[in-house]
Amino acid sequence: MAENLIIAEGGKNEKYELLYKQVAALIKGECDPIANMANIAAMIHTTFGFWWTGFYRVAGDELVLGPFQGPLACSRIKYGRGVCGTAWKEQHTQVVPDVELFPGHIACSSLSRSEIVVPVWHGNEIVAVLDIDSKELATFDETDKVWLEKITDLLYK
Ligand code: SME
């Protein structure tokens, strides 16, 4: 894919639409999932200017930190713990408008106010989660959920 990320003018939907096309092009040319996670994290992070964007990968009964953009983060999260471990356990996307109201939220950064965590599927199995944090409340909605699920679905197609 082109080395340069293009960020669409307009709203969230337009930005995701172009981002999705660029991720699809990226994945067409590279089969290594870690390399792709690294570039996907960078592409999402740069497009929207989120606080933290990255992947945690399933390793046994834990999630282990994978490629990310943003400040230092916790390395390991247990199954069912925090927003990430909950998305893994419940097997669906978690949209958290206010992290302080999410029981068991793991505060890697005290500046994080809202969060979305999307499971990454490889066939019938969750192999990772995509975690995005925002410094503002209620950043993520159904539009983010739909597009981020579409983007993560490209990883192991
Ligand atoms: N807040 C997450 C932990 C990961 S950091 O946000 C990068 C959670 O509760 O699972």
Short mmCIF file of C-alpha atoms and ligand atoms in Angstrom, two decimals:
data_model
loop_
_atom_site.label_atom_id
_atom_site.label_comp_id
_atom_site.label_asym_id
_atom_site.label_seq_id
_atom_site.Cartn_x
_atom_site.Cartn_y
_atom_site.Cartn_z
CA MET A 1 0.00 0.00 0.00
CA ALA A 2 0.98 3.62 -0.29
CA GLU A 3 3.22 4.75 2.55
CA ASN A 4 1.08 7.81 3.05
CA LEU A 5 -2.16 7.67 4.93
CA ILE A 6 -4.92 9.78 3.41
CA ILE A 7 -7.43 11.22 5.86
CA ALA A 8 -10.86 12.03 4.43
CA GLU A 9 -12.51 15.42 4.90
CA GLY A 10 -15.96 15.32 6.47
CA GLY A 11 -17.38 13.34 9.34
CA LYS A 12 -16.55 10.15 11.14
CA ASN A 13 -18.28 7.97 8.58
CA GLU A 14 -16.35 9.44 5.65
CA LYS A 15 -13.10 9.06 7.57
CA TYR A 16 -13.81 5.40 8.40
CA GLU A 17 -14.86 4.69 4.82
CA LEU A 18 -11.51 5.81 3.41
CA LEU A 19 -9.61 4.27 6.32
CA TYR A 20 -11.29 0.92 5.65
CA LYS A 21 -10.20 0.99 1.98
CA GLN A 22 -6.62 1.75 2.98
CA VAL A 23 -6.57 -1.04 5.57
CA ALA A 24 -7.93 -3.47 2.96
CA ALA A 25 -5.16 -2.43 0.56
CA LEU A 26 -2.55 -2.80 3.31
CA ILE A 27 -3.68 -6.31 4.17
CA LYS A 28 -3.74 -7.36 0.52
CA GLY A 29 -0.01 -6.75 0.37
CA GLU A 30 1.03 -8.15 3.76
CA CYS A 31 0.09 -11.44 5.40
CA ASP A 32 1.80 -11.02 8.80
CA PRO A 33 -0.90 -10.19 11.35
CA ILE A 34 1.45 -8.41 13.77
CA ALA A 35 2.76 -6.13 11.04
CA ASN A 36 -0.82 -5.44 10.02
CA MET A 37 -1.94 -4.76 13.61
CA ALA A 38 0.94 -2.29 13.94
CA ASN A 39 -0.04 -0.36 10.83
CA ILE A 40 -3.78 -0.54 11.59
CA ALA A 41 -3.16 0.93 15.06
CA ALA A 42 -1.10 3.73 13.48
CA MET A 43 -3.69 4.39 10.79
CA ILE A 44 -6.64 4.60 13.21
CA HIS A 45 -4.65 6.65 15.71
CA THR A 46 -3.47 9.14 13.10
CA THR A 47 -6.85 9.47 11.41
CA PHE A 48 -8.77 10.30 14.58
CA GLY A 49 -6.16 11.52 17.05
CA PHE A 50 -7.29 9.19 19.81
CA TRP A 51 -5.40 8.99 23.12
CA TRP A 52 -4.40 5.31 22.86
CA THR A 53 -4.98 2.80 20.06
CA GLY A 54 -3.71 -0.74 20.12
CA PHE A 55 -4.09 -4.47 20.25
CA TYR A 56 -3.93 -7.01 23.03
CA ARG A 57 -3.37 -10.59 21.87
CA VAL A 58 -4.76 -13.72 23.47
CA ALA A 59 -2.02 -15.80 25.13
CA GLY A 60 -3.38 -18.64 27.24
CA ASP A 61 -5.71 -17.19 29.89
CA GLU A 62 -4.44 -13.64 29.43
CA LEU A 63 -4.31 -10.80 26.96
CA VAL A 64 -0.78 -9.62 26.22
CA LEU A 65 0.01 -6.15 24.90
CA GLY A 66 0.56 -6.02 21.15
CA PRO A 67 1.24 -3.24 18.66
CA PHE A 68 -0.05 0.15 19.82
CA GLN A 69 0.21 3.92 19.51
CA GLY A 70 0.12 6.18 22.54
CA PRO A 71 1.45 6.19 26.08
CA LEU A 72 2.77 3.18 28.01
CA ALA A 73 0.12 0.58 28.83
CA CYS A 74 -0.30 -2.44 31.06
CA SER A 75 1.30 -5.54 29.54
CA ARG A 76 -1.15 -8.23 30.65
CA ILE A 77 -4.90 -8.40 31.30
CA LYS A 78 -6.65 -11.48 32.70
CA TYR A 79 -9.65 -13.13 31.02
CA GLY A 80 -12.81 -11.30 32.06
CA ARG A 81 -10.92 -8.36 33.62
CA GLY A 82 -11.28 -4.74 32.58
CA VAL A 83 -12.99 -3.63 29.41
CA CYS A 84 -10.59 -5.69 27.27
CA GLY A 85 -11.02 -8.92 29.23
CA THR A 86 -14.79 -8.39 29.24
CA ALA A 87 -14.94 -8.01 25.44
CA TRP A 88 -12.98 -11.26 25.16
CA LYS A 89 -15.19 -13.10 27.66
CA GLU A 90 -18.54 -11.78 26.41
CA GLN A 91 -17.40 -12.09 22.80
CA HIS A 92 -18.72 -8.75 21.68
CA THR A 93 -17.70 -5.13 21.36
CA GLN A 94 -17.77 -3.00 24.51
CA VAL A 95 -18.61 0.69 24.08
CA VAL A 96 -17.89 2.53 27.33
CA PRO A 97 -19.01 6.20 27.38
CA ASP A 98 -17.54 6.81 30.86
CA VAL A 99 -14.79 4.48 32.04
CA GLU A 100 -15.37 5.46 35.68
CA LEU A 101 -18.80 3.85 35.46
CA PHE A 102 -17.48 0.54 34.09
CA PRO A 103 -16.98 -1.89 36.98
CA GLY A 104 -13.42 -3.23 36.95
CA HIS A 105 -12.11 -0.84 34.31
CA ILE A 106 -8.29 -0.98 34.27
CA ALA A 107 -6.88 2.54 34.25
CA CYS A 108 -3.65 2.30 32.28
CA SER A 109 -3.87 6.08 31.97
CA SER A 110 -5.77 8.33 34.35
CA LEU A 111 -6.51 10.63 31.38
CA SER A 112 -8.64 8.05 29.60
CA ARG A 113 -12.36 8.91 29.87
CA SER A 114 -14.10 6.69 27.32
CA GLU A 115 -13.18 3.51 25.53
CA ILE A 116 -14.15 0.96 22.87
CA VAL A 117 -12.89 -2.62 22.72
CA VAL A 118 -13.53 -4.80 19.66
CA PRO A 119 -12.81 -8.55 19.56
CA VAL A 120 -10.60 -9.73 16.70
CA TRP A 121 -11.88 -13.00 15.25
CA HIS A 122 -9.86 -15.69 13.49
CA GLY A 123 -12.58 -18.05 12.30
CA ASN A 124 -14.65 -18.92 15.37
CA GLU A 125 -12.00 -17.86 17.84
CA ILE A 126 -11.09 -14.53 19.40
CA VAL A 127 -7.33 -14.10 19.00
CA ALA A 128 -6.95 -10.46 20.04
CA VAL A 129 -8.86 -7.31 20.92
CA LEU A 130 -8.56 -3.81 19.50
CA ASP A 131 -8.67 -1.26 22.31
CA ILE A 132 -9.11 2.48 21.79
CA ASP A 133 -9.10 5.12 24.53
CA SER A 134 -10.24 8.73 24.34
CA LYS A 135 -9.53 11.65 26.65
CA GLU A 136 -13.13 12.83 26.15
CA LEU A 137 -16.32 11.27 27.48
CA ALA A 138 -18.64 9.37 25.12
CA THR A 139 -16.34 9.48 22.09
CA PHE A 140 -17.47 6.13 20.66
CA ASP A 141 -20.84 5.17 19.26
CA GLU A 142 -22.48 2.71 16.87
CA THR A 143 -20.57 4.18 13.89
CA ASP A 144 -17.23 3.38 15.53
CA LYS A 145 -18.45 -0.08 16.51
CA VAL A 146 -19.61 -0.96 12.99
CA TRP A 147 -16.50 0.32 11.23
CA LEU A 148 -13.98 -1.00 13.73
CA GLU A 149 -15.59 -4.44 13.54
CA LYS A 150 -15.32 -4.29 9.74
CA ILE A 151 -11.68 -3.22 9.99
CA THR A 152 -10.69 -5.93 12.49
CA ASP A 153 -12.53 -8.53 10.37
CA LEU A 154 -10.02 -7.82 7.58
CA LEU A 155 -7.08 -9.04 9.71
CA TYR A 156 -7.61 -12.81 9.41
CA LYS A 157 -9.73 -13.01 6.27
N1 SME B 1 -8.66 0.16 30.01
C1 SME B 1 -8.38 -1.16 29.55
C2 SME B 1 -6.94 -1.54 29.81
C3 SME B 1 -6.03 -1.27 28.66
S1 SME B 1 -5.58 0.35 28.53
O1 SME B 1 -6.78 1.19 28.36
C4 SME B 1 -4.58 0.60 27.21
C5 SME B 1 -9.30 -2.17 30.25
O2 SME B 1 -10.03 -1.80 31.17
O3 SME B 1 -9.30 -3.33 29.85
#
